Amino acid sequence: MKQIPELSKINYDSNGLIPAIVQDAVSKEVLTLAYMNEESLRKTLETKETWFWSRSRQRLWHKGETSGHTQRVISITEDCDRDALLVRVVPSGPACHTGKYSCFTRPDSPVLSDRFAILNQLEQVIARRGTEKPKDSYTTYLFQEGVDKILKKVGEEAGEVIIAAKNRSPDELAWEISDLLYHLLVLLREQNLPLDRVLQELQQRHGGD
């Protein structure tokens, strides 16, 4: 675990609780908002899986204790006032009790206008497919087949890009590069490597140019 809050400095509310925002460490999408008390935070740190305090049931609960959809904790950081936590995780399944990838997922979510944001949107869609595993989904199929299949597709799509470029066909090239980018994002997800890490590498290489 990369970052650990100082337990003695956490500011719990009058009920001994602190809100915990759970975020997918790879896609950066917010998965859920839950609450922790001192005991659940300690158990989270000890087991490196999320534990929360259920306000309705008035007891500790281990995420995935019945569904098996546990969340491996990558880091926990507190905000500037130390009265809220950001818990970055790698989920093994849906975060929401409805079976959705995120408790905040809505079918009518607005489409971001920034064209570059489509890569982040696609990364989040791929992350949802990887956890929800809907039937008849090509992305689900790739994850089920495993890394060898994904690597094979990356290689095939790279070859298609080369052919399209040799053909001097802009439309064909745009189509094939789109396919390649999609399969590369699937590979990143399979490897638990966020797109941000690749963008940071590009920025480090070319930020001064």
mmCIF file of C-alpha atoms in Angstrom:
data_model
loop_
_atom_site.group_PDB
_atom_site.id
_atom_site.type_symbol
_atom_site.label_atom_id
_atom_site.label_comp_id
_atom_site.label_asym_id
_atom_site.label_seq_id
_atom_site.Cartn_x
_atom_site.Cartn_y
_atom_site.Cartn_z
ATOM 1 C CA MET A 1 0.000 0.000 0.000
ATOM 2 C CA LYS A 2 1.532 3.257 -1.160
ATOM 3 C CA GLN A 3 0.038 5.829 1.220
ATOM 4 C CA ILE A 4 -1.258 5.314 4.739
ATOM 5 C CA PRO A 5 -3.043 7.972 6.814
ATOM 6 C CA GLU A 6 -1.871 8.749 10.343
ATOM 7 C CA LEU A 7 -4.647 7.115 12.350
ATOM 8 C CA SER A 8 -4.149 9.359 15.371
ATOM 9 C CA LYS A 9 -4.791 12.458 13.249
ATOM 10 C CA ILE A 10 -7.988 11.331 11.521
ATOM 11 C CA ASN A 11 -10.966 13.592 12.321
ATOM 12 C CA TYR A 12 -13.977 11.319 12.771
ATOM 13 C CA ASP A 13 -17.444 12.852 13.093
ATOM 14 C CA SER A 14 -19.565 12.794 16.243
ATOM 15 C CA ASN A 15 -20.581 9.203 15.474
ATOM 16 C CA GLY A 16 -16.978 8.082 15.090
ATOM 17 C CA LEU A 17 -17.243 7.805 11.299
ATOM 18 C CA ILE A 18 -15.387 9.228 8.312
ATOM 19 C CA PRO A 19 -16.617 9.198 4.680
ATOM 20 C CA ALA A 20 -14.503 7.081 2.337
ATOM 21 C CA ILE A 21 -14.586 7.764 -1.402
ATOM 22 C CA VAL A 22 -13.633 4.548 -3.209
ATOM 23 C CA GLN A 23 -11.983 5.051 -6.609
ATOM 24 C CA ASP A 24 -10.813 2.579 -9.227
ATOM 25 C CA ALA A 25 -7.037 2.993 -9.184
ATOM 26 C CA VAL A 26 -6.796 2.212 -12.901
ATOM 27 C CA SER A 27 -9.745 3.955 -14.588
ATOM 28 C CA LYS A 28 -9.989 6.715 -11.931
ATOM 29 C CA GLU A 29 -13.788 6.341 -11.871
ATOM 30 C CA VAL A 30 -15.466 6.831 -8.490
ATOM 31 C CA LEU A 31 -17.005 3.516 -7.438
ATOM 32 C CA THR A 32 -18.872 4.257 -4.229
ATOM 33 C CA LEU A 33 -19.111 6.386 -1.093
ATOM 34 C CA ALA A 34 -19.030 4.462 2.169
ATOM 35 C CA TYR A 35 -18.130 5.112 5.796
ATOM 36 C CA MET A 36 -15.330 3.857 8.006
ATOM 37 C CA ASN A 37 -14.752 3.951 11.720
ATOM 38 C CA GLU A 38 -11.410 3.433 13.403
ATOM 39 C CA GLU A 39 -11.806 -0.360 13.532
ATOM 40 C CA SER A 40 -12.788 -0.748 9.872
ATOM 41 C CA LEU A 41 -9.927 1.528 8.803
ATOM 42 C CA ARG A 42 -7.481 -0.568 10.811
ATOM 43 C CA LYS A 43 -8.815 -3.784 9.276
ATOM 44 C CA THR A 44 -8.549 -2.229 5.819
ATOM 45 C CA LEU A 45 -4.908 -1.371 6.457
ATOM 46 C CA GLU A 46 -4.187 -4.829 7.899
ATOM 47 C CA THR A 47 -5.892 -6.904 5.185
ATOM 48 C CA LYS A 48 -5.334 -4.504 2.245
ATOM 49 C CA GLU A 49 -8.994 -4.999 1.330
ATOM 50 C CA THR A 50 -11.830 -2.580 2.045
ATOM 51 C CA TRP A 51 -13.803 -2.782 5.276
ATOM 52 C CA PHE A 52 -16.577 -0.337 6.132
ATOM 53 C CA TRP A 53 -19.074 0.495 8.846
ATOM 54 C CA SER A 54 -22.698 -0.100 7.884
ATOM 55 C CA ARG A 55 -24.836 2.686 9.320
ATOM 56 C CA SER A 56 -28.062 0.784 8.610
ATOM 57 C CA ARG A 57 -26.944 -2.536 10.096
ATOM 58 C CA GLN A 58 -24.667 -0.991 12.715
ATOM 59 C CA ARG A 59 -21.828 -3.408 12.117
ATOM 60 C CA LEU A 60 -18.550 -3.845 10.274
ATOM 61 C CA TRP A 61 -18.734 -5.283 6.782
ATOM 62 C CA HIS A 62 -16.053 -6.552 4.479
ATOM 63 C CA LYS A 63 -16.697 -5.548 0.864
ATOM 64 C CA GLY A 64 -17.269 -8.787 -1.029
ATOM 65 C CA GLU A 65 -18.020 -10.888 2.042
ATOM 66 C CA THR A 66 -21.103 -12.348 0.337
ATOM 67 C CA SER A 67 -20.601 -11.486 -3.350
ATOM 68 C CA GLY A 68 -16.894 -12.222 -3.526
ATOM 69 C CA HIS A 69 -16.345 -8.828 -5.162
ATOM 70 C CA THR A 70 -13.514 -7.686 -2.942
ATOM 71 C CA GLN A 71 -11.470 -4.530 -3.476
ATOM 72 C CA ARG A 72 -7.675 -4.669 -3.241
ATOM 73 C CA VAL A 73 -6.454 -1.427 -1.697
ATOM 74 C CA ILE A 74 -3.661 0.415 -3.488
ATOM 75 C CA SER A 75 -3.549 3.572 -1.376
ATOM 76 C CA ILE A 76 -5.487 5.572 1.205
ATOM 77 C CA THR A 77 -5.097 9.332 1.535
ATOM 78 C CA GLU A 78 -6.902 11.834 3.713
ATOM 79 C CA ASP A 79 -8.061 15.259 2.558
ATOM 80 C CA CYS A 80 -6.618 18.551 3.842
ATOM 81 C CA ASP A 81 -8.930 18.603 6.879
ATOM 82 C CA ARG A 82 -8.402 14.899 7.581
ATOM 83 C CA ASP A 83 -12.166 14.361 7.699
ATOM 84 C CA ALA A 84 -12.555 12.384 4.455
ATOM 85 C CA LEU A 85 -10.614 9.544 2.834
ATOM 86 C CA LEU A 86 -9.820 8.639 -0.764
ATOM 87 C CA VAL A 87 -9.386 4.875 -1.097
ATOM 88 C CA ARG A 88 -7.874 3.757 -4.403
ATOM 89 C CA VAL A 89 -8.593 0.117 -5.211
ATOM 90 C CA VAL A 90 -8.409 -2.583 -7.851
ATOM 91 C CA PRO A 91 -11.900 -4.161 -7.773
ATOM 92 C CA SER A 92 -12.434 -7.862 -8.407
ATOM 93 C CA GLY A 93 -16.060 -7.251 -9.376
ATOM 94 C CA PRO A 94 -18.860 -4.680 -9.367
ATOM 95 C CA ALA A 95 -18.842 -2.106 -6.572
ATOM 96 C CA CYS A 96 -22.601 -1.614 -6.472
ATOM 97 C CA HIS A 97 -25.102 -4.026 -4.909
ATOM 98 C CA THR A 98 -27.113 -3.723 -8.142
ATOM 99 C CA GLY A 99 -24.293 -5.444 -10.016
ATOM 100 C CA LYS A 100 -23.110 -2.238 -11.667
ATOM 101 C CA TYR A 101 -19.438 -1.362 -11.906
ATOM 102 C CA SER A 102 -20.008 1.898 -10.018
ATOM 103 C CA CYS A 103 -22.747 3.136 -7.697
ATOM 104 C CA PHE A 104 -22.604 6.410 -9.644
ATOM 105 C CA THR A 105 -23.093 4.903 -13.108
ATOM 106 C CA ARG A 106 -26.111 6.355 -14.896
ATOM 107 C CA PRO A 107 -27.338 5.483 -18.414
ATOM 108 C CA ASP A 108 -28.003 9.166 -19.107
ATOM 109 C CA SER A 109 -24.549 10.386 -18.113
ATOM 110 C CA PRO A 110 -23.608 13.344 -20.328
ATOM 111 C CA VAL A 111 -20.983 12.828 -22.980
ATOM 112 C CA LEU A 112 -17.881 14.905 -22.408
ATOM 113 C CA SER A 113 -17.286 17.443 -25.144
ATOM 114 C CA ASP A 114 -13.515 17.260 -25.022
ATOM 115 C CA ARG A 115 -12.407 14.856 -27.760
ATOM 116 C CA PHE A 116 -9.409 13.726 -25.765
ATOM 117 C CA ALA A 117 -11.744 12.687 -22.937
ATOM 118 C CA ILE A 118 -13.026 9.827 -25.111
ATOM 119 C CA LEU A 119 -9.931 7.832 -24.154
ATOM 120 C CA ASN A 120 -10.805 8.174 -20.463
ATOM 121 C CA GLN A 121 -14.431 7.337 -21.202
ATOM 122 C CA LEU A 122 -13.390 4.254 -23.158
ATOM 123 C CA GLU A 123 -11.043 3.240 -20.338
ATOM 124 C CA GLN A 124 -13.970 3.434 -17.898
ATOM 125 C CA VAL A 125 -16.252 1.436 -20.195
ATOM 126 C CA ILE A 126 -13.582 -1.257 -20.505
ATOM 127 C CA ALA A 127 -13.185 -1.287 -16.719
ATOM 128 C CA ARG A 128 -16.941 -1.767 -16.301
ATOM 129 C CA ARG A 129 -16.952 -4.606 -18.825
ATOM 130 C CA GLY A 130 -14.097 -6.243 -16.962
ATOM 131 C CA THR A 131 -15.961 -6.248 -13.660
ATOM 132 C CA GLU A 132 -19.607 -6.664 -14.730
ATOM 133 C CA LYS A 133 -18.748 -9.184 -17.498
ATOM 134 C CA PRO A 134 -21.951 -8.719 -19.541
ATOM 135 C CA LYS A 135 -22.818 -11.543 -21.910
ATOM 136 C CA ASP A 136 -22.297 -11.059 -25.649
ATOM 137 C CA SER A 137 -19.660 -8.384 -24.974
ATOM 138 C CA TYR A 138 -16.495 -8.545 -27.054
ATOM 139 C CA THR A 139 -14.567 -6.911 -24.204
ATOM 140 C CA THR A 140 -15.804 -9.583 -21.794
ATOM 141 C CA TYR A 141 -14.677 -12.221 -24.290
ATOM 142 C CA LEU A 142 -11.170 -10.744 -24.432
ATOM 143 C CA PHE A 143 -10.817 -10.688 -20.644
ATOM 144 C CA GLN A 144 -12.070 -14.259 -20.375
ATOM 145 C CA GLU A 145 -9.612 -15.445 -23.038
ATOM 146 C CA GLY A 146 -6.729 -13.784 -21.194
ATOM 147 C CA VAL A 147 -3.561 -11.895 -21.957
ATOM 148 C CA ASP A 148 -2.366 -14.115 -24.819
ATOM 149 C CA LYS A 149 -5.543 -13.426 -26.811
ATOM 150 C CA ILE A 150 -5.336 -9.709 -26.058
ATOM 151 C CA LEU A 151 -1.693 -9.572 -27.151
ATOM 152 C CA LYS A 152 -2.545 -11.442 -30.341
ATOM 153 C CA LYS A 153 -5.230 -8.888 -31.151
ATOM 154 C CA VAL A 154 -2.852 -5.993 -30.452
ATOM 155 C CA GLY A 155 -0.393 -7.525 -32.898
ATOM 156 C CA GLU A 156 -3.077 -8.105 -35.530
ATOM 157 C CA GLU A 157 -4.411 -4.561 -35.244
ATOM 158 C CA ALA A 158 -0.904 -3.101 -35.450
ATOM 159 C CA GLY A 159 -0.471 -5.006 -38.713
ATOM 160 C CA GLU A 160 -3.754 -3.600 -40.017
ATOM 161 C CA VAL A 161 -2.525 -0.092 -39.219
ATOM 162 C CA ILE A 162 0.615 -0.723 -41.274
ATOM 163 C CA ILE A 163 -1.425 -1.984 -44.221
ATOM 164 C CA ALA A 164 -3.791 0.998 -44.064
ATOM 165 C CA ALA A 165 -0.852 3.389 -44.006
ATOM 166 C CA LYS A 166 0.747 1.673 -46.990
ATOM 167 C CA ASN A 167 -2.582 1.975 -48.834
ATOM 168 C CA ARG A 168 -2.582 5.748 -48.244
ATOM 169 C CA SER A 169 -6.182 5.522 -47.085
ATOM 170 C CA PRO A 170 -6.969 8.131 -44.376
ATOM 171 C CA ASP A 171 -10.380 6.699 -43.515
ATOM 172 C CA GLU A 172 -9.052 3.153 -43.312
ATOM 173 C CA LEU A 173 -6.079 4.326 -41.240
ATOM 174 C CA ALA A 174 -8.318 6.177 -38.762
ATOM 175 C CA TRP A 175 -10.496 3.055 -38.442
ATOM 176 C CA GLU A 176 -7.565 0.707 -37.832
ATOM 177 C CA ILE A 177 -5.839 3.052 -35.362
ATOM 178 C CA SER A 178 -9.117 3.236 -33.432
ATOM 179 C CA ASP A 179 -9.176 -0.571 -33.242
ATOM 180 C CA LEU A 180 -5.557 -0.621 -32.090
ATOM 181 C CA LEU A 181 -6.146 2.013 -29.390
ATOM 182 C CA TYR A 182 -9.134 0.047 -28.089
ATOM 183 C CA HIS A 183 -7.140 -3.178 -27.801
ATOM 184 C CA LEU A 184 -4.245 -1.317 -26.168
ATOM 185 C CA LEU A 185 -6.647 0.026 -23.524
ATOM 186 C CA VAL A 186 -7.935 -3.505 -22.911
ATOM 187 C CA LEU A 187 -4.322 -4.607 -22.448
ATOM 188 C CA LEU A 188 -3.687 -1.761 -19.997
ATOM 189 C CA ARG A 189 -6.698 -2.846 -17.958
ATOM 190 C CA GLU A 190 -5.610 -6.488 -17.971
ATOM 191 C CA GLN A 191 -2.208 -5.343 -16.667
ATOM 192 C CA ASN A 192 -3.775 -2.969 -14.084
ATOM 193 C CA LEU A 193 -1.849 -0.095 -15.658
ATOM 194 C CA PRO A 194 -3.805 3.180 -15.836
ATOM 195 C CA LEU A 195 -3.804 5.256 -18.991
ATOM 196 C CA ASP A 196 -2.596 8.143 -16.818
ATOM 197 C CA ARG A 197 0.692 6.304 -16.330
ATOM 198 C CA VAL A 198 1.271 6.261 -20.088
ATOM 199 C CA LEU A 199 0.303 9.929 -20.388
ATOM 200 C CA GLN A 200 2.711 10.806 -17.575
ATOM 201 C CA GLU A 201 5.487 9.010 -19.423
ATOM 202 C CA LEU A 202 4.711 10.984 -22.590
ATOM 203 C CA GLN A 203 4.680 14.216 -20.618
ATOM 204 C CA GLN A 204 8.035 13.416 -19.016
ATOM 205 C CA ARG A 205 9.547 12.678 -22.420
ATOM 206 C CA HIS A 206 8.136 15.610 -24.315
ATOM 207 C CA GLY A 207 6.969 18.121 -21.716
ATOM 208 C CA GLY A 208 9.923 20.391 -22.332
ATOM 209 C CA ASP A 209 9.682 20.365 -26.129
#
